[in-house]
């Protein structure tokens, strides 16, 4: 590892940030959002390039990173694994060595979390996890920013996750630790989140199998698709098993009166959430999606500009 590699910060997990850094980053995200809405130009990245490697589909992640780089005065490259040598078996390590000599940061969306870790270990520039089977940390930056903007500090609040113990659930578990809130996970038997991760955050995260009980007194209710990308063939089986875990009006009525509803999107109305909830007054899903842009601009600034 050379000196540049050793100095480089990556964002593979929320826990790559300290609590102080994470809070500062979210405050900056809201500030950048205000600047954009006020029409203020801010272009700290002339001639800087972000490479974006996608091995899975994306709407929000791709557009928010690409638009974010343009707004910051830089450029983003969309690289599909199918159309690059990565898809023809070029080793991850070699791809990291080559790309990181040309670009200023790399975002990767892939399957196995070990891929982003191997890429980062051989990269001279910051690597950002744009979603793996294990974690989706960029989404959590936007989600916590959205909570803050609506209800203030999330510290000490009760968040209820209803559905699969998947990548989003794992990132909520890490967020509970980083931002110091209580997380209740309600999932079908056999779809619990990773046991080691649960052990690491056990003081802040409980796992239940009753969604109504889990929703009791919650300040925020969150769900996600029942079958994630890569699990398409399990869709039919999961629809049966997850049916009792739909977020509907009965679930929301157990939460606090001013509880918010979030979903990282894309959503399936009539499956994990009813239209009455996602399109209802407690839902903040559109701002949650918009905040991907602002939170990731703050992240790019944090990773690419020297910190004071
Ligand atoms: N929430 C999210 O990451 O959306 P995309 O899959 O569209 O990027
Ligand atoms: N859990 C979902 C999140 C999509 C943004 C998936 O991995 O497909």
Short mmCIF file of C-alpha atoms in Angstrom, two decimals, residues 128-285:
data_model
loop_
_atom_site.label_atom_id
_atom_site.label_comp_id
_atom_site.label_asym_id
_atom_site.label_seq_id
_atom_site.Cartn_x
_atom_site.Cartn_y
_atom_site.Cartn_z
CA UNK A 128 -18.20 4.84 -1.93
CA UNK A 129 -20.59 1.94 -1.41
CA UNK A 130 -23.62 2.63 -3.61
CA UNK A 131 -25.34 -0.55 -2.27
CA UNK A 132 -24.20 -4.10 -1.73
CA UNK A 133 -26.15 -7.16 -0.60
CA UNK A 134 -25.03 -6.23 2.93
CA UNK A 135 -25.30 -2.44 3.27
CA UNK A 136 -26.74 0.72 1.70
CA UNK A 137 -25.07 3.51 3.69
CA UNK A 138 -25.74 6.39 1.25
CA UNK A 139 -29.49 5.87 1.68
CA UNK A 140 -29.16 6.21 5.44
CA UNK A 141 -27.45 9.59 5.12
CA UNK A 142 -30.51 10.83 3.22
CA UNK A 143 -32.93 9.14 5.62
CA UNK A 144 -31.42 10.61 8.78
CA UNK A 145 -31.14 14.02 7.07
CA UNK A 146 -34.85 13.78 6.21
CA UNK A 147 -35.78 12.87 9.80
CA UNK A 148 -33.70 15.78 11.10
CA UNK A 149 -35.34 18.25 8.74
CA UNK A 150 -38.84 17.15 9.82
CA UNK A 151 -38.52 16.26 13.49
CA UNK A 152 -35.07 17.34 14.70
CA UNK A 153 -32.43 15.11 16.24
CA UNK A 154 -33.07 11.36 15.88
CA UNK A 155 -31.07 10.61 19.05
CA UNK A 156 -33.19 8.68 21.56
CA UNK A 157 -36.09 8.20 19.09
CA UNK A 158 -37.74 4.86 18.35
CA UNK A 159 -37.43 3.63 14.75
CA UNK A 160 -39.30 0.51 13.60
CA UNK A 161 -38.11 -1.45 10.59
CA UNK A 162 -40.76 -3.80 9.17
CA UNK A 163 -39.81 -6.40 6.57
CA UNK A 164 -36.70 -8.21 5.42
CA UNK A 165 -33.49 -8.20 7.47
CA UNK A 166 -31.71 -6.96 4.34
CA UNK A 167 -29.07 -4.41 3.29
CA UNK A 168 -31.28 -1.45 4.26
CA UNK A 169 -32.13 -3.05 7.60
CA UNK A 170 -28.40 -3.59 8.26
CA UNK A 171 -27.65 0.05 7.51
CA UNK A 172 -30.46 1.11 9.86
CA UNK A 173 -28.80 -1.04 12.54
CA UNK A 174 -25.50 0.76 11.98
CA UNK A 175 -27.35 4.09 11.99
CA UNK A 176 -28.89 3.22 15.38
CA UNK A 177 -25.38 2.90 16.74
CA UNK A 178 -23.96 5.96 14.98
CA UNK A 179 -26.86 8.33 15.70
CA UNK A 180 -27.90 6.75 19.02
CA UNK A 181 -31.54 5.76 18.49
CA UNK A 182 -33.60 2.67 19.36
CA UNK A 183 -34.32 0.31 16.46
CA UNK A 184 -37.01 -2.37 16.48
CA UNK A 185 -36.86 -4.85 13.62
CA UNK A 186 -40.02 -6.84 12.81
CA UNK A 187 -39.36 -9.59 10.27
CA UNK A 188 -40.71 -13.05 9.44
CA UNK A 189 -38.93 -15.98 11.12
CA UNK A 190 -35.88 -16.91 9.05
CA UNK A 191 -35.44 -13.40 7.59
CA UNK A 192 -33.60 -11.85 10.54
CA UNK A 193 -30.68 -9.49 9.92
CA UNK A 194 -27.09 -10.71 10.19
CA UNK A 195 -26.47 -12.17 13.66
CA UNK A 196 -22.95 -10.70 14.07
CA UNK A 197 -24.15 -7.25 13.16
CA UNK A 198 -27.04 -7.64 15.59
CA UNK A 199 -24.66 -8.69 18.35
CA UNK A 200 -22.56 -5.57 17.70
CA UNK A 201 -25.56 -3.22 18.08
CA UNK A 202 -27.69 -5.36 20.42
CA UNK A 203 -28.05 -2.59 23.01
CA UNK A 204 -29.88 -0.45 20.50
CA UNK A 205 -31.65 -3.02 18.31
CA UNK A 206 -34.29 -5.60 19.19
CA UNK A 207 -35.72 -8.19 16.80
CA UNK A 208 -39.42 -9.10 16.99
CA UNK A 209 -41.78 -11.05 14.76
CA UNK A 210 -44.94 -9.03 15.41
CA UNK A 211 -45.19 -5.84 13.30
CA UNK A 212 -47.99 -4.30 15.40
CA UNK A 213 -46.05 -4.76 18.61
CA UNK A 214 -42.88 -3.41 16.96
CA UNK A 215 -44.72 -0.33 15.69
CA UNK A 216 -46.00 0.61 19.17
CA UNK A 217 -44.98 4.21 19.93
CA UNK A 218 -42.56 4.44 16.98
CA UNK A 219 -41.39 7.86 15.79
CA UNK A 220 -40.48 6.49 12.37
CA UNK A 221 -41.74 3.44 10.47
CA UNK A 222 -39.58 2.14 7.62
CA UNK A 223 -39.94 -0.68 5.14
CA UNK A 224 -38.40 -1.91 1.89
CA UNK A 225 -39.14 -4.40 -0.89
CA UNK A 226 -39.68 -8.02 0.14
CA UNK A 227 -37.30 -9.36 -2.53
CA UNK A 228 -34.16 -7.32 -3.15
CA UNK A 229 -32.16 -7.14 -6.37
CA UNK A 230 -30.70 -10.58 -6.97
CA UNK A 231 -33.60 -12.34 -5.18
CA UNK A 232 -36.14 -12.06 -7.99
CA UNK A 233 -36.73 -15.82 -8.14
CA UNK A 234 -37.82 -15.75 -4.46
CA UNK A 235 -40.50 -13.10 -5.08
CA UNK A 236 -43.54 -15.44 -5.10
CA UNK A 237 -42.48 -17.36 -1.97
CA UNK A 238 -41.69 -14.14 -0.13
CA UNK A 239 -45.05 -12.57 -1.02
CA UNK A 240 -46.76 -15.25 1.06
CA UNK A 241 -44.32 -15.18 3.97
CA UNK A 242 -44.16 -11.39 4.19
CA UNK A 243 -47.89 -10.65 3.76
CA UNK A 244 -48.43 -10.13 7.54
CA UNK A 245 -45.57 -7.57 7.47
CA UNK A 246 -47.25 -5.05 5.17
CA UNK A 247 -47.08 -1.47 6.44
CA UNK A 248 -50.74 -0.38 6.35
CA UNK A 249 -53.03 1.94 8.30
CA UNK A 250 -53.33 -0.57 11.17
CA UNK A 251 -49.53 -0.57 11.61
CA UNK A 252 -49.28 3.24 11.37
CA UNK A 253 -52.06 3.64 13.95
CA UNK A 254 -49.86 1.91 16.55
CA UNK A 255 -47.03 4.41 16.02
CA UNK A 256 -46.77 7.86 17.60
CA UNK A 257 -49.33 10.35 16.23
CA UNK A 258 -46.61 12.37 14.49
CA UNK A 259 -44.66 9.33 13.24
CA UNK A 260 -43.08 9.56 9.80
CA UNK A 261 -43.03 6.84 7.13
CA UNK A 262 -39.94 6.17 4.96
CA UNK A 263 -39.10 3.78 2.12
CA UNK A 264 -35.86 3.92 0.14
CA UNK A 265 -37.78 3.20 -3.11
CA UNK A 266 -38.55 1.65 -5.52
CA UNK A 267 -41.79 0.61 -3.75
CA UNK A 268 -44.45 -1.96 -4.55
CA UNK A 269 -47.84 -0.57 -3.48
CA UNK A 270 -50.08 -3.36 -2.24
CA UNK A 271 -47.09 -5.48 -1.17
CA UNK A 272 -44.77 -4.09 1.52
CA UNK A 273 -46.79 -0.86 1.84
CA UNK A 274 -50.32 0.26 1.03
CA UNK A 275 -50.96 3.27 -1.20
CA UNK A 276 -52.77 4.88 1.75
CA UNK A 277 -49.50 4.95 3.72
CA UNK A 278 -46.89 5.73 1.07
CA UNK A 279 -49.08 8.39 -0.54
CA UNK A 280 -50.46 9.56 2.82
CA UNK A 281 -49.67 12.53 5.03
CA UNK A 282 -47.05 10.79 7.20
CA UNK A 283 -44.94 9.72 4.24
CA UNK A 284 -41.74 11.65 3.46
CA UNK A 285 -40.49 9.36 0.69
#
